[in-house]
Short mmCIF file of C-alpha atoms and ligand atoms in Angstrom, two decimals:
data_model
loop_
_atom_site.label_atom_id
_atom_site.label_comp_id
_atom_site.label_asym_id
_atom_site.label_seq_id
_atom_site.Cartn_x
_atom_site.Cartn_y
_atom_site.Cartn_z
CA UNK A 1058 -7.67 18.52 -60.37
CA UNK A 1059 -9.05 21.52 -61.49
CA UNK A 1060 -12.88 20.73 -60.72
CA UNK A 1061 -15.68 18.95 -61.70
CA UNK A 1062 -18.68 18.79 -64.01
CA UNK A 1063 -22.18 17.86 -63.69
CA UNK A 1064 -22.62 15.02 -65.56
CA UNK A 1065 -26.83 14.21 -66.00
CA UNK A 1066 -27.74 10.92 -68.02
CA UNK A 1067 -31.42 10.97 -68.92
CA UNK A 1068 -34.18 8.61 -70.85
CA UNK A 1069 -37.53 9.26 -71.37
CA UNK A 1070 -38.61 7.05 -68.40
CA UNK A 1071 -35.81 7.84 -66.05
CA UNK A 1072 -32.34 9.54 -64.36
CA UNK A 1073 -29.94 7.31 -64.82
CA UNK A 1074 -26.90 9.67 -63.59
CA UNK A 1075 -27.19 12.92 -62.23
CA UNK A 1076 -23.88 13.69 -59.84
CA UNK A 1077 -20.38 15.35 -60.11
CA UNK A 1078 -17.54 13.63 -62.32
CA UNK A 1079 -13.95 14.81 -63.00
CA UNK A 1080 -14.66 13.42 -66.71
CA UNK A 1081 -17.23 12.13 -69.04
CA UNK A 1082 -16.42 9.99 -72.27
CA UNK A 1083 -18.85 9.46 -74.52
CA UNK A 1084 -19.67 7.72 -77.89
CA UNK A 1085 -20.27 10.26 -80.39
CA UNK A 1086 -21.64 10.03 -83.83
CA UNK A 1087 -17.63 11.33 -85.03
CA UNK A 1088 -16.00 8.95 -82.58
CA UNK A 1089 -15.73 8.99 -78.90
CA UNK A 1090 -15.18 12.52 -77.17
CA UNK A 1091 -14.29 13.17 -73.92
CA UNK A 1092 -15.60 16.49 -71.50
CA UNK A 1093 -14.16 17.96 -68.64
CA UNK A 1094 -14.08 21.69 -66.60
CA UNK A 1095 -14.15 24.31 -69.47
CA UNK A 1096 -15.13 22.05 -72.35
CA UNK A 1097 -15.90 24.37 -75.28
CA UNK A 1098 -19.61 24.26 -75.96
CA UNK A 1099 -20.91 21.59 -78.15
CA UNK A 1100 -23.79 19.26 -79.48
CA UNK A 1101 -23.67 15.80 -80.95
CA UNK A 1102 -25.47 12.66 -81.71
CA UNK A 1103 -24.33 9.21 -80.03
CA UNK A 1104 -23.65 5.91 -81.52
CA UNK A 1105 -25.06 3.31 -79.59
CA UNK A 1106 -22.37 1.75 -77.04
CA UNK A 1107 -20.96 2.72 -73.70
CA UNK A 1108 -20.12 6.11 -72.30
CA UNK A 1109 -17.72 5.43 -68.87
CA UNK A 1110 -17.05 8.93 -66.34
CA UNK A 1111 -14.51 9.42 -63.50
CA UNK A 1112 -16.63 9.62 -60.18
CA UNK A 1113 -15.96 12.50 -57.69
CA UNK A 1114 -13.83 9.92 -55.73
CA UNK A 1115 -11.83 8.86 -58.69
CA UNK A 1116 -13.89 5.19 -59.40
CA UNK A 1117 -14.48 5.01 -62.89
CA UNK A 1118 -18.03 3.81 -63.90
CA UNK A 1119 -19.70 2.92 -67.07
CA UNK A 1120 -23.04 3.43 -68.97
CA UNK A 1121 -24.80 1.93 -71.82
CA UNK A 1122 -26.45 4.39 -74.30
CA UNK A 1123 -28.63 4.14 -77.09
CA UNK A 1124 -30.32 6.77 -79.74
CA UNK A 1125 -29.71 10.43 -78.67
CA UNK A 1126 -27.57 13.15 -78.09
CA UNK A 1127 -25.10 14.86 -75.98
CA UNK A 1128 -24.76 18.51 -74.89
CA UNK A 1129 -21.19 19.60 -73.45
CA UNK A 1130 -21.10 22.75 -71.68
CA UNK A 1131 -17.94 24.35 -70.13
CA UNK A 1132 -19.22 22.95 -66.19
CA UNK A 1133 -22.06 20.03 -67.41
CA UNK A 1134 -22.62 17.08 -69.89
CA UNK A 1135 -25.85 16.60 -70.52
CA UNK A 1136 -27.07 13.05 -72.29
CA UNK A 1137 -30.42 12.57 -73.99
CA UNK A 1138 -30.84 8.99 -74.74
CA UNK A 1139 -33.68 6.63 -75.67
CA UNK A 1140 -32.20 3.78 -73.47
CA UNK A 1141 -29.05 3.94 -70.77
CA UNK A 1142 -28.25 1.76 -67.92
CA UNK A 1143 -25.43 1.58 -65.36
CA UNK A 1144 -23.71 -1.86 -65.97
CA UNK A 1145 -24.68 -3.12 -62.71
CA UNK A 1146 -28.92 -2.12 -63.74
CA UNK A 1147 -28.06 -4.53 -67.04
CA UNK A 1148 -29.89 -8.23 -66.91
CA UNK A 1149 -27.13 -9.59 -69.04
CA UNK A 1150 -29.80 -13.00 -69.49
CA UNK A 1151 -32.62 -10.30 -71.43
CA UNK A 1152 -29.87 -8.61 -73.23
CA UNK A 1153 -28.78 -12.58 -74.37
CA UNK A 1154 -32.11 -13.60 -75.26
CA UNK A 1155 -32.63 -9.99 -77.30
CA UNK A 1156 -29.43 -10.97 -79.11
CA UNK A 1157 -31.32 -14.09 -80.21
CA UNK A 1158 -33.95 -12.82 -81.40
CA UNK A 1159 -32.66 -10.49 -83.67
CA UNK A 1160 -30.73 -12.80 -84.57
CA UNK A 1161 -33.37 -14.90 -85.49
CA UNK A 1162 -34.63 -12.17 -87.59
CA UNK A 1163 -31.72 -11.34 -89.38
CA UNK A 1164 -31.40 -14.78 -90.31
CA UNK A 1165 -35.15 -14.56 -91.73
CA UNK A 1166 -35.04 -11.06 -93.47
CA UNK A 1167 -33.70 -9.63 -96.55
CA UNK A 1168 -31.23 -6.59 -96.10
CA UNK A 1169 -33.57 -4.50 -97.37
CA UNK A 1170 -36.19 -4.89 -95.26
CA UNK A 1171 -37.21 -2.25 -92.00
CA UNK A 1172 -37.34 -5.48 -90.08
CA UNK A 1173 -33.61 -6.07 -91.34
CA UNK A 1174 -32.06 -2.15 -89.98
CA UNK A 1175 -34.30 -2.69 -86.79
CA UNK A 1176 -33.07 -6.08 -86.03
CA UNK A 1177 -29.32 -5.26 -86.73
CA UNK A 1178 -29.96 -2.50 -84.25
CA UNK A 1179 -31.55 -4.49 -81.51
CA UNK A 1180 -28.70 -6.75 -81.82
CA UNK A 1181 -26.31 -3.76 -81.59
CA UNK A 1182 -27.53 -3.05 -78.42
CA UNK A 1183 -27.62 -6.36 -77.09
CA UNK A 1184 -24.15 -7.05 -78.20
CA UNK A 1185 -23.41 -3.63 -75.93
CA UNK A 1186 -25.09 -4.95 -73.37
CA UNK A 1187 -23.32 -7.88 -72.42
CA UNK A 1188 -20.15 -7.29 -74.06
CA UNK A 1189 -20.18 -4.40 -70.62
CA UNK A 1190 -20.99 -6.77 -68.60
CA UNK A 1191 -18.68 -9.75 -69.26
CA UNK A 1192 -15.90 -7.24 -69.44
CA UNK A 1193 -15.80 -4.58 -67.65
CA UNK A 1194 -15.69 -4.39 -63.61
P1 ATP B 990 -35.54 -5.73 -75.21
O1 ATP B 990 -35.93 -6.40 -76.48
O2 ATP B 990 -35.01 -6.68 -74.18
O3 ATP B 990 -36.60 -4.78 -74.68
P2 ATP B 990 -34.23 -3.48 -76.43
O4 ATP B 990 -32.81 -3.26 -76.87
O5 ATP B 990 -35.22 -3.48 -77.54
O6 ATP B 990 -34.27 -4.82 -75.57
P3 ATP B 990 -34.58 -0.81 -75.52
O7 ATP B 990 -35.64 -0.37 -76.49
O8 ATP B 990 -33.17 -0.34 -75.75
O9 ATP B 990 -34.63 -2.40 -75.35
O10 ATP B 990 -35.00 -0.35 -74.04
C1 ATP B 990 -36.34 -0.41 -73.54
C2 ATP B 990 -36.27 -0.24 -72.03
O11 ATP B 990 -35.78 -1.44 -71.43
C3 ATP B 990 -35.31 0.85 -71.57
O12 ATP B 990 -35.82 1.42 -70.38
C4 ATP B 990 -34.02 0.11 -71.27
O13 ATP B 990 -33.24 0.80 -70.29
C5 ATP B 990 -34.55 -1.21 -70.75
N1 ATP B 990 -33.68 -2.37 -71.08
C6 ATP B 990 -33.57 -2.98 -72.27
N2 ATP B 990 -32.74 -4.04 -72.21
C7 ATP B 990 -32.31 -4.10 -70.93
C8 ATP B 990 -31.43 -4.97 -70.22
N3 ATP B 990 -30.82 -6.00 -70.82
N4 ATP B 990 -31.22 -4.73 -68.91
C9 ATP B 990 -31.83 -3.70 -68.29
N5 ATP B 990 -32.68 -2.84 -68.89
C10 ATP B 990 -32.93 -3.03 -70.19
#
């Protein structure tokens, strides 16, 4: 292994990840991307879904993202994002009742509405949400 990176995972409220990984994966806007030692500088934007990273000790772990960017550096990641959680931070029950919801909305708005995008978001995320729960351990 030829060394680490910092990997730091922040919202506006919180840290959600701030240690040492061997690798970081991570949704971008172009398709998923992947950073490790010596990554050639870049910046994107993220889709929302799930960014995973190999721990120092090799145990792979996963995060949900939403709304921001990512900053690779040749020894750090660097994620700004909206919303993230580590799987086991999700309550899979709110992310279920936020799916109905916007379902509910999408059901009751016209696909040009604002209500229409943000619901179709909201349920994005949801979907996210508990689709890393129920599947991944
Ligand atoms: P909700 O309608 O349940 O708030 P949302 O998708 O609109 O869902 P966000 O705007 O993405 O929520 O996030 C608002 C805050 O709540 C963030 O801090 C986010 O980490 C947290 N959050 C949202 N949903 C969940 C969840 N299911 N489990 C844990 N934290 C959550």
């Amino acid at each position: 292994m030829a060394g680490n990176i910092r990997l730091e995972v922040v919202t506006p409220e919180k840290y959600v990840v701030d240690e040492d990984v061997q690798i970081a994966v991570a949704p971008g806007s172009l398709g998923e991307f992947g950073v490790l030692i010596g990554h050639t500088p870049f910046l994107t934007t993220l889709k929302t879904g799930v960014m995973h990273y190999t721990d120092a000790s090799g145990t792979q772990r996963y995060v949900f993202v939403s709304g921001g960017f990512a900053e690779a550096l040749p020894d750090k990641m660097t994620v700004l994002a909206e919303s993230a959680e580590r799987r086991k931070d999700i309550d899979v029950d709110r992310a279920k009742a936020a799916m109905e919801r916007a379902q509910e909305r999408l059901a009751q708005s016209k696909a040009e509405d604002i209500d229409f995008n943000r619901a179709k978001a909201a349920l994005e995320r949801a979907l996210h949400r508990i689709r890393l729960c129920e599947t991944r351990r």
